[in-house]
Amino acid sequence: MFLLIAAAALSLALAVPPLASWSWLPGPPAARAAAPPRVAIVFEHAGASLADLAPIYAMHQPFGLGIFPHKRYSVQIVRDAMAHGLVPILHLPMEARNPADTAPVAGAVWVRMTDAQITRIVEDDLASTPGVVGVSNHAGSRATADPRIMTAVLRTVKARGLWFEENRTTPASVASDVAARLGVRRVLITTYLDDPPVDIERKVRALIPLAQRQGSVLAAAHITTGTPRVVLRLLPEFRRAGIVFVPITEFLAP
Ligand SMILES: [Zn+2]
């Protein structure tokens, strides 16, 4: 009987992949003595296509995934993202100074809206991306500089128990300040790997010495610029350098 139980336990243990096969975990105990340099990447603009996500899913790393509301695959991508260990985030379109930067996306926050309209649009956007754990701004150089707009947006974010990732698009942004005042957990991203979409490989590779020097680095990129494939190709270099990919949630300010 004992042997039977032991055999069953062994077969069960074998069915579960050993922890060491998860490449984002630090390697052998010796390598864990010093904290490894950490990199968090958020890939944004998901929603309209499934094909763009294949290289991201193939990496098995806890990247963030910014998903547009009301897109053909928004609901499915949130579900798939969670199944692949990604962090699903509503990528909330917000008014930019240059209208072309915001359009053409549905569910955008415009500064002419009343507070009640903003609450409703953010709620609608969240309803079209059920399961997201945070909200990030898409564009927003006009809206993120407006304390009233950011207060209305972030009150809704807080009411839903979510956090906010600021993509800073203007030095006049008050987004993170308002989030701090309202007690919304938040994280600021200022490093972009493909904006503009040139020299992407160099910028991705530059994360390695930057993370080694600073201990950690946060960066954002877009799924439509080819950046996910570049990261996939350079993954062995990150691994050799002892870099650990971590979820953006490790960097949330309380
Ligand atoms: Zn965006």
PDB file of N, CA and C and ligand atoms in Angstrom, residues 44-45 68 91 137-139 167 222, ligand 1:
ATOM      1  N   GLU A  44       2.291  46.907 -25.171  1.00  0.00           N
ATOM      2  CA  GLU A  44       0.999  47.569 -25.263  1.00  0.00           C
ATOM      3  C   GLU A  44       0.405  47.518 -26.666  1.00  0.00           C
ATOM      4  N   HIS A  45      -0.904  47.856 -26.721  1.00  0.00           N
ATOM      5  CA  HIS A  45      -1.683  47.928 -27.970  1.00  0.00           C
ATOM      6  C   HIS A  45      -2.213  46.568 -28.402  1.00  0.00           C
ATOM      7  N   PHE A  68      -6.231  47.242 -25.397  1.00  0.00           N
ATOM      8  CA  PHE A  68      -7.217  48.284 -25.724  1.00  0.00           C
ATOM      9  C   PHE A  68      -8.623  47.782 -25.410  1.00  0.00           C
ATOM     10  N   HIS A  91      -5.475  49.278 -21.407  1.00  0.00           N
ATOM     11  CA  HIS A  91      -4.716  50.398 -21.982  1.00  0.00           C
ATOM     12  C   HIS A  91      -5.734  51.456 -22.383  1.00  0.00           C
ATOM     13  N   ASN A 137      -2.323  54.459 -19.278  1.00  0.00           N
ATOM     14  CA  ASN A 137      -2.817  55.430 -20.250  1.00  0.00           C
ATOM     15  C   ASN A 137      -2.187  55.213 -21.610  1.00  0.00           C
ATOM     16  N   HIS A 138      -3.046  55.295 -22.642  1.00  0.00           N
ATOM     17  CA  HIS A 138      -2.577  55.345 -24.031  1.00  0.00           C
ATOM     18  C   HIS A 138      -2.631  56.806 -24.446  1.00  0.00           C
ATOM     19  N   ALA A 139      -1.532  57.338 -24.976  1.00  0.00           N
ATOM     20  CA  ALA A 139      -1.443  58.764 -25.338  1.00  0.00           C
ATOM     21  C   ALA A 139      -1.774  59.604 -24.095  1.00  0.00           C
ATOM     22  N   ASN A 167       2.172  56.029 -18.377  1.00  0.00           N
ATOM     23  CA  ASN A 167       3.098  56.210 -19.493  1.00  0.00           C
ATOM     24  C   ASN A 167       3.227  57.715 -19.678  1.00  0.00           C
ATOM     25  N   HIS A 222       5.564  48.165 -27.895  1.00  0.00           N
ATOM     26  CA  HIS A 222       4.288  47.921 -28.570  1.00  0.00           C
ATOM     27  C   HIS A 222       4.324  46.576 -29.280  1.00  0.00           C
TER      28      HIS A 222
HETATM   29 ZN    ZN B   1      -0.539  53.287 -26.246  1.00  0.00          ZN
END
